[in-house]
Short mmCIF file of C-alpha atoms in Angstrom, two decimals:
data_model
loop_
_atom_site.label_atom_id
_atom_site.label_comp_id
_atom_site.label_asym_id
_atom_site.label_seq_id
_atom_site.Cartn_x
_atom_site.Cartn_y
_atom_site.Cartn_z
CA UNK Y 1 6.71 23.99 -12.60
CA UNK Y 2 5.02 26.78 -10.67
CA UNK Y 3 1.32 27.08 -10.02
CA UNK Y 4 -1.07 28.78 -7.61
CA UNK Y 5 -3.56 26.85 -5.52
CA UNK Y 6 -7.03 28.34 -4.95
CA UNK Y 7 -5.92 29.53 -1.50
CA UNK Y 8 -2.91 31.50 -2.74
CA UNK Y 9 -0.30 28.90 -1.89
CA UNK Y 10 2.45 29.13 -4.48
CA UNK Y 11 3.55 25.61 -5.45
CA UNK Y 12 6.88 24.88 -7.11
CA UNK Y 13 7.04 21.18 -7.92
CA UNK Y 14 10.19 19.13 -7.77
CA UNK Y 15 11.48 18.26 -11.23
CA UNK Y 16 12.33 14.72 -10.20
CA UNK Y 17 11.25 12.65 -7.20
CA UNK Y 18 13.84 10.90 -5.06
CA UNK Y 19 11.33 8.33 -3.83
CA UNK Y 20 12.79 5.48 -5.88
CA UNK Y 21 16.07 5.75 -3.97
CA UNK Y 22 14.36 5.08 -0.63
CA UNK Y 23 14.20 1.63 0.98
CA UNK Y 24 10.87 1.84 2.76
CA UNK Y 25 11.43 -1.50 4.50
CA UNK Y 26 14.52 -0.19 6.32
CA UNK Y 27 13.68 3.32 7.44
CA UNK Y 28 15.56 5.05 10.25
CA UNK Y 29 13.17 7.45 11.95
CA UNK Y 30 13.52 11.05 10.84
CA UNK Y 31 16.42 10.62 8.42
CA UNK Y 32 14.63 10.57 5.04
CA UNK Y 33 12.48 13.44 3.79
CA UNK Y 34 9.92 13.78 1.03
CA UNK Y 35 10.24 15.80 -2.17
CA UNK Y 36 8.58 19.00 -0.96
CA UNK Y 37 8.28 21.32 2.01
CA UNK Y 38 5.93 24.09 3.09
CA UNK Y 39 7.37 27.51 3.92
CA UNK Y 40 5.84 30.81 5.02
CA UNK Y 41 7.68 33.88 6.31
CA UNK Y 42 6.51 36.48 8.82
CA UNK Y 43 7.73 39.99 8.20
CA UNK Y 44 6.41 43.54 8.21
CA UNK Y 45 3.97 42.46 10.91
CA UNK Y 46 2.18 39.76 8.93
CA UNK Y 47 2.50 36.29 7.46
CA UNK Y 48 3.41 36.40 3.78
CA UNK Y 49 2.16 34.23 0.90
CA UNK Y 50 2.77 30.55 1.73
CA UNK Y 51 4.83 28.41 -0.63
CA UNK Y 52 5.44 24.74 -1.25
CA UNK Y 53 8.84 24.17 -2.82
CA UNK Y 54 11.22 21.25 -3.36
CA UNK Y 55 12.86 20.06 -0.14
CA UNK Y 56 16.21 21.81 0.02
CA UNK Y 57 18.79 23.45 2.22
CA UNK Y 58 18.11 27.07 3.07
CA UNK Y 59 20.30 30.08 3.76
CA UNK Y 60 19.94 31.78 7.12
CA UNK Y 61 22.14 34.44 8.68
CA UNK Y 62 24.36 33.47 11.62
CA UNK Y 63 22.81 36.33 13.56
CA UNK Y 64 19.30 34.86 13.26
CA UNK Y 65 17.74 35.12 16.69
CA UNK Y 66 16.81 31.43 16.80
CA UNK Y 67 20.51 30.59 17.19
CA UNK Y 68 20.99 32.96 20.11
CA UNK Y 69 17.71 33.04 22.03
CA UNK Y 70 16.01 29.79 21.11
CA UNK Y 71 12.75 31.04 19.67
CA UNK Y 72 11.72 27.74 18.09
CA UNK Y 73 8.65 25.55 18.55
CA UNK Y 74 7.46 22.50 16.66
CA UNK Y 75 4.78 19.84 16.37
CA UNK Y 76 4.67 16.14 15.58
CA UNK Y 77 1.87 14.64 13.50
CA UNK Y 78 1.33 11.62 11.27
CA UNK Y 79 -0.48 11.02 7.99
CA UNK Y 80 -1.85 7.59 7.12
CA UNK Y 81 -3.12 5.97 3.94
CA UNK Y 82 -5.83 3.30 3.77
CA UNK Y 83 -6.26 0.61 1.15
CA UNK Y 84 -8.40 2.95 -0.96
CA UNK Y 85 -5.48 5.36 -1.29
CA UNK Y 86 -7.23 7.92 0.92
CA UNK Y 87 -5.05 9.99 3.25
CA UNK Y 88 -5.95 10.72 6.87
CA UNK Y 89 -4.56 12.77 9.73
CA UNK Y 90 -5.26 12.10 13.40
CA UNK Y 91 -6.71 15.01 15.38
CA UNK Y 92 -4.74 17.72 13.53
CA UNK Y 93 -6.85 20.42 15.14
CA UNK Y 94 -5.12 19.60 18.41
CA UNK Y 95 -1.67 20.00 16.86
CA UNK Y 96 -2.66 23.31 15.31
CA UNK Y 97 -3.93 24.65 18.64
CA UNK Y 98 -0.86 23.41 20.48
CA UNK Y 99 1.73 24.91 18.14
CA UNK Y 100 0.06 28.29 18.52
CA UNK Y 101 -0.08 27.84 22.31
CA UNK Y 102 3.63 27.02 22.24
CA UNK Y 103 4.34 29.96 19.96
CA UNK Y 104 2.51 32.41 22.21
CA UNK Y 105 4.58 31.29 25.21
CA UNK Y 106 7.78 32.11 23.29
CA UNK Y 107 6.45 35.46 21.98
CA UNK Y 108 6.11 34.08 18.44
CA UNK Y 109 3.13 35.29 16.36
CA UNK Y 110 0.37 32.72 15.94
CA UNK Y 111 0.01 31.07 12.54
CA UNK Y 112 -3.28 31.38 10.56
CA UNK Y 113 -5.51 28.31 10.62
CA UNK Y 114 -6.32 28.48 6.90
CA UNK Y 115 -2.64 28.61 5.95
CA UNK Y 116 -1.91 25.64 8.20
CA UNK Y 117 -4.62 23.30 6.93
CA UNK Y 118 -4.52 24.37 3.29
CA UNK Y 119 -0.75 24.08 3.26
CA UNK Y 120 -0.80 20.73 5.02
CA UNK Y 121 -3.36 19.24 2.65
CA UNK Y 122 -1.62 20.57 -0.44
CA UNK Y 123 1.73 19.22 0.74
CA UNK Y 124 0.35 15.78 1.58
CA UNK Y 125 -1.43 15.45 -1.75
CA UNK Y 126 1.74 16.46 -3.56
CA UNK Y 127 3.83 13.86 -1.69
CA UNK Y 128 1.08 11.23 -1.38
CA UNK Y 129 3.23 8.45 -2.85
CA UNK Y 130 5.48 8.72 0.19
CA UNK Y 131 2.60 7.60 2.42
CA UNK Y 132 2.50 3.82 2.32
CA UNK Y 133 -0.67 1.90 3.25
CA UNK Y 134 -0.65 -0.76 5.93
CA UNK Y 135 -0.73 -0.67 9.72
CA UNK Y 136 2.62 0.49 11.05
CA UNK Y 137 3.38 2.68 8.05
CA UNK Y 138 2.91 6.44 8.21
CA UNK Y 139 4.30 9.78 7.15
CA UNK Y 140 5.66 11.77 10.07
CA UNK Y 141 4.78 15.45 9.64
CA UNK Y 142 6.88 18.10 11.36
CA UNK Y 143 5.50 21.68 11.45
CA UNK Y 144 7.86 24.16 13.12
CA UNK Y 145 8.59 27.85 13.38
CA UNK Y 146 11.89 29.63 14.00
CA UNK Y 147 12.99 33.23 14.54
CA UNK Y 148 14.93 34.33 11.46
CA UNK Y 149 15.51 38.05 12.07
CA UNK Y 150 19.25 38.82 11.85
CA UNK Y 151 19.79 40.59 15.17
CA UNK Y 152 21.44 39.56 18.42
CA UNK Y 153 19.80 41.96 20.85
CA UNK Y 154 17.92 40.06 23.55
CA UNK Y 155 14.32 40.59 22.50
CA UNK Y 156 11.67 38.77 20.44
CA UNK Y 157 12.28 38.66 16.71
CA UNK Y 158 10.31 40.60 14.12
CA UNK Y 159 10.80 37.94 11.45
CA UNK Y 160 9.94 34.22 11.55
CA UNK Y 161 9.69 31.24 9.26
CA UNK Y 162 6.96 28.60 9.55
CA UNK Y 163 7.73 25.32 7.81
CA UNK Y 164 6.38 21.80 7.38
CA UNK Y 165 8.62 18.92 6.40
CA UNK Y 166 7.68 15.23 6.15
CA UNK Y 167 9.47 11.95 6.73
CA UNK Y 168 8.23 8.40 6.02
CA UNK Y 169 8.15 6.37 9.22
CA UNK Y 170 7.69 2.98 10.77
CA UNK Y 171 7.81 2.16 14.49
CA UNK Y 172 9.77 4.60 16.69
CA UNK Y 173 10.59 2.03 19.36
CA UNK Y 174 10.65 -1.56 18.14
CA UNK Y 175 11.12 -3.09 21.60
CA UNK Y 176 9.94 -2.24 25.13
CA UNK Y 177 12.05 0.50 26.67
CA UNK Y 178 13.93 0.66 29.96
CA UNK Y 179 13.62 3.93 31.88
CA UNK Y 180 15.18 5.86 34.75
CA UNK Y 181 13.10 7.86 37.22
CA UNK Y 182 14.74 11.30 37.45
CA UNK Y 183 16.36 12.09 40.79
CA UNK Y 184 18.57 15.09 40.03
CA UNK Y 185 17.88 16.67 36.64
CA UNK Y 186 14.58 18.33 35.70
CA UNK Y 187 12.82 18.65 32.38
CA UNK Y 188 10.97 21.84 33.31
CA UNK Y 189 9.82 23.89 36.29
CA UNK Y 190 6.70 25.68 37.49
CA UNK Y 191 6.06 28.78 35.43
CA UNK Y 192 8.37 27.60 32.68
CA UNK Y 193 7.79 26.29 29.16
CA UNK Y 194 7.32 22.58 29.88
CA UNK Y 195 3.77 22.64 28.49
CA UNK Y 196 5.04 24.14 25.22
CA UNK Y 197 6.63 22.07 22.48
CA UNK Y 198 9.70 24.28 22.55
CA UNK Y 199 12.92 23.07 20.98
CA UNK Y 200 14.92 23.97 24.08
CA UNK Y 201 12.94 21.53 26.21
CA UNK Y 202 14.38 18.68 24.20
CA UNK Y 203 17.92 20.06 24.09
CA UNK Y 204 17.93 20.22 27.90
CA UNK Y 205 17.03 16.52 28.08
CA UNK Y 206 19.82 15.22 25.88
CA UNK Y 207 22.61 15.28 28.46
CA UNK Y 208 20.78 13.49 31.31
CA UNK Y 209 19.29 11.07 28.80
CA UNK Y 210 22.77 10.29 27.48
CA UNK Y 211 23.83 9.45 31.04
CA UNK Y 212 20.83 7.14 31.37
CA UNK Y 213 21.67 5.45 28.08
CA UNK Y 214 25.19 4.69 29.31
CA UNK Y 215 23.52 2.75 32.12
CA UNK Y 216 21.37 0.81 29.67
CA UNK Y 217 18.17 2.88 29.81
CA UNK Y 218 16.58 4.48 26.73
CA UNK Y 219 14.48 7.17 28.39
CA UNK Y 220 14.00 9.15 31.59
CA UNK Y 221 10.66 9.56 33.30
CA UNK Y 222 10.88 13.08 34.63
CA UNK Y 223 9.81 14.01 38.12
CA UNK Y 224 8.60 17.34 39.49
CA UNK Y 225 11.42 19.86 39.71
CA UNK Y 226 10.71 20.87 43.31
CA UNK Y 227 10.84 17.53 45.13
CA UNK Y 228 11.52 14.80 42.51
CA UNK Y 229 8.80 12.81 44.28
CA UNK Y 230 6.13 12.80 41.58
CA UNK Y 231 6.33 11.23 38.11
CA UNK Y 232 5.30 13.38 35.16
CA UNK Y 233 6.34 12.43 31.62
CA UNK Y 234 9.15 10.88 29.61
CA UNK Y 235 11.38 12.61 27.08
CA UNK Y 236 9.27 11.73 24.03
CA UNK Y 237 6.09 10.37 25.62
CA UNK Y 238 3.42 10.90 28.23
CA UNK Y 239 3.39 8.05 30.75
CA UNK Y 240 0.65 5.71 32.01
CA UNK Y 241 0.83 3.27 34.92
CA UNK Y 242 -1.43 0.26 35.35
CA UNK Y 243 -1.90 -0.72 39.00
CA UNK Y 244 -3.95 -3.91 39.05
CA UNK Y 245 -6.69 -2.97 36.58
CA UNK Y 246 -6.61 0.77 37.22
CA UNK Y 247 -4.88 3.15 34.81
CA UNK Y 248 -3.15 6.18 36.32
CA UNK Y 249 -1.48 9.17 34.65
CA UNK Y 250 -0.25 12.56 35.81
CA UNK Y 251 -2.45 15.62 35.30
CA UNK Y 252 -1.49 18.35 32.88
CA UNK Y 253 0.24 21.36 34.34
CA UNK Y 254 2.68 23.97 33.09
CA UNK Y 255 5.47 21.38 33.20
CA UNK Y 256 3.78 18.65 31.15
CA UNK Y 257 3.04 18.57 27.42
CA UNK Y 258 -0.65 18.22 26.58
CA UNK Y 259 -0.19 15.08 24.52
CA UNK Y 260 -2.68 14.28 21.76
CA UNK Y 261 -2.13 10.53 22.13
CA UNK Y 262 -2.39 10.89 25.92
CA UNK Y 263 -5.83 12.49 25.79
CA UNK Y 264 -6.92 9.91 23.19
CA UNK Y 265 -5.91 7.04 25.51
CA UNK Y 266 -7.85 8.63 28.37
CA UNK Y 267 -10.94 8.82 26.16
CA UNK Y 268 -10.50 5.25 24.92
CA UNK Y 269 -10.22 4.06 28.52
CA UNK Y 270 -13.56 5.70 29.26
CA UNK Y 271 -15.07 4.08 26.15
CA UNK Y 272 -13.80 0.66 27.29
CA UNK Y 273 -14.95 1.14 30.91
CA UNK Y 274 -11.37 1.02 32.13
CA UNK Y 275 -10.92 2.95 35.36
CA UNK Y 276 -8.50 5.80 34.59
CA UNK Y 277 -7.38 8.27 37.24
CA UNK Y 278 -5.70 11.52 36.29
CA UNK Y 279 -3.81 12.48 39.42
CA UNK Y 280 -0.34 12.95 40.89
CA UNK Y 281 1.65 9.74 40.81
CA UNK Y 282 4.44 9.38 43.35
CA UNK Y 283 7.68 7.52 42.83
CA UNK Y 284 7.11 5.63 46.07
CA UNK Y 285 3.63 4.52 44.97
CA UNK Y 286 5.02 2.96 41.79
CA UNK Y 287 7.98 1.38 43.59
CA UNK Y 288 5.65 -0.10 46.20
CA UNK Y 289 3.32 -1.40 43.49
CA UNK Y 290 6.29 -2.98 41.72
CA UNK Y 291 7.35 -4.66 44.96
CA UNK Y 292 3.93 -6.09 45.84
CA UNK Y 293 3.11 -7.15 42.28
CA UNK Y 294 0.21 -4.77 41.70
CA UNK Y 295 2.13 -2.80 39.05
CA UNK Y 296 1.10 -4.59 35.88
CA UNK Y 297 2.25 -2.19 33.16
CA UNK Y 298 3.97 1.09 32.42
CA UNK Y 299 3.68 2.46 28.91
CA UNK Y 300 4.36 5.67 27.06
CA UNK Y 301 2.00 7.41 24.66
CA UNK Y 302 3.06 9.81 21.92
CA UNK Y 303 2.70 10.58 18.22
CA UNK Y 304 6.02 9.05 17.19
CA UNK Y 305 5.95 6.15 19.65
CA UNK Y 306 2.15 5.61 19.56
CA UNK Y 307 2.16 3.23 22.55
CA UNK Y 308 5.50 2.02 23.90
CA UNK Y 309 5.67 -0.52 26.76
CA UNK Y 310 8.25 -0.08 29.51
CA UNK Y 311 10.08 -3.27 30.50
CA UNK Y 312 12.01 -1.95 33.53
CA UNK Y 313 12.66 1.14 35.63
CA UNK Y 314 15.40 2.24 38.00
CA UNK Y 315 15.32 4.60 40.97
CA UNK Y 316 17.68 5.04 43.88
CA UNK Y 317 19.84 2.19 42.69
CA UNK Y 318 16.89 -0.21 42.65
CA UNK Y 319 15.97 -1.81 39.33
CA UNK Y 320 12.46 -3.17 38.84
CA UNK Y 321 11.76 -5.51 35.94
CA UNK Y 322 8.19 -5.48 34.61
CA UNK Y 323 7.02 -8.76 33.18
CA UNK Y 324 5.43 -8.15 29.80
CA UNK Y 325 1.82 -9.32 29.63
CA UNK Y 326 1.11 -11.80 26.86
CA UNK Y 327 -2.64 -11.18 27.01
CA UNK Y 328 -5.00 -8.56 28.40
CA UNK Y 329 -2.33 -5.88 28.04
CA UNK Y 330 -3.68 -2.34 28.16
CA UNK Y 331 -0.72 -1.14 26.09
CA UNK Y 332 -1.52 -3.61 23.31
CA UNK Y 333 -5.23 -2.84 23.51
CA UNK Y 334 -4.81 0.93 23.22
CA UNK Y 335 -2.23 0.63 20.47
CA UNK Y 336 -4.53 -1.57 18.40
CA UNK Y 337 -7.50 0.74 18.94
CA UNK Y 338 -5.50 3.82 17.96
CA UNK Y 339 -3.96 2.24 14.87
CA UNK Y 340 -7.33 0.93 13.71
CA UNK Y 341 -8.80 4.42 13.91
CA UNK Y 342 -5.77 6.11 12.35
CA UNK Y 343 -5.66 3.71 9.37
CA UNK Y 344 -9.43 3.90 8.72
CA UNK Y 345 -9.98 0.27 9.75
CA UNK Y 346 -12.60 0.90 12.43
CA UNK Y 347 -15.37 3.25 13.43
CA UNK Y 348 -14.35 6.72 14.57
CA UNK Y 349 -16.97 7.68 17.17
CA UNK Y 350 -15.14 10.80 18.33
CA UNK Y 351 -14.40 12.07 14.80
CA UNK Y 352 -10.64 12.07 15.31
CA UNK Y 353 -9.87 11.08 11.76
CA UNK Y 354 -9.35 13.98 9.33
CA UNK Y 355 -9.58 13.10 5.66
CA UNK Y 356 -7.25 14.96 3.32
CA UNK Y 357 -9.36 16.13 0.39
#
């Protein structure tokens, strides 16, 4: 069935949903996808008419520039459903701004705001049954754009494809994670693309992360590329440190992703009168705090992970175990506050919740 929405999005509905074949109680993150996807091509100097079509494989030429020069950026968002069957997004304006910031850094044309929000809302309403109510349940939403022009000369493409696909999700990390502090490898460098959500940033992390995993650690907390003395962010999360009752996190720079969950935690800390310092955090400061007992918590913050406690870290051959707090944990407090807002179970004083209409 084909129809046009009021905003010129062509919708082709799936003839049969595959939702009944999905075990929602045993989801593996990012492996199952909903019935439909959003697609919009850029050619002849402009974005074409957006479409929503059944989720499917697509044909792309082997000479597409994305394969050769890595012009690809993406976002990570979540949709939630409350007990009234209403659908909400969390601060989607930030994701929209960030994907265009990322795109600009990789010489990709910015995507129109109306196409983004109209397409997103239409897609979520079409696949609303995939969004399950209840805290902990969500629909992970992945907007991304790739260079599709078939040409292998080293220059920006003239053709692109913007897409949105969705995947039902539960918790990303079910248990506290163990991390390595980077000593040799770097995630990004000054003047690079670390602040952008570029696909290549993640590809470059896979090898050092695989080495860490062989040692029993799930993630790396990256350090500055110049000296490896200052802690910045983990592979899938921004990082917070609790020293006594003070919260500390690294400032944004051109190496660090401007995390939506990160900035939300900073605001919640202010709301709760929790002292939060945004400043450089040295490896030696955290090791010293771990030794003298003042390091109470380390936790990551990100869309997929929400809030993920760290149970241990290693640096220079030294392993530091972090005793998990049974009460008065900042990680637990922030996670509860965020989930309550996201699932429409509490007040939303900063208007972060975006209702899909």
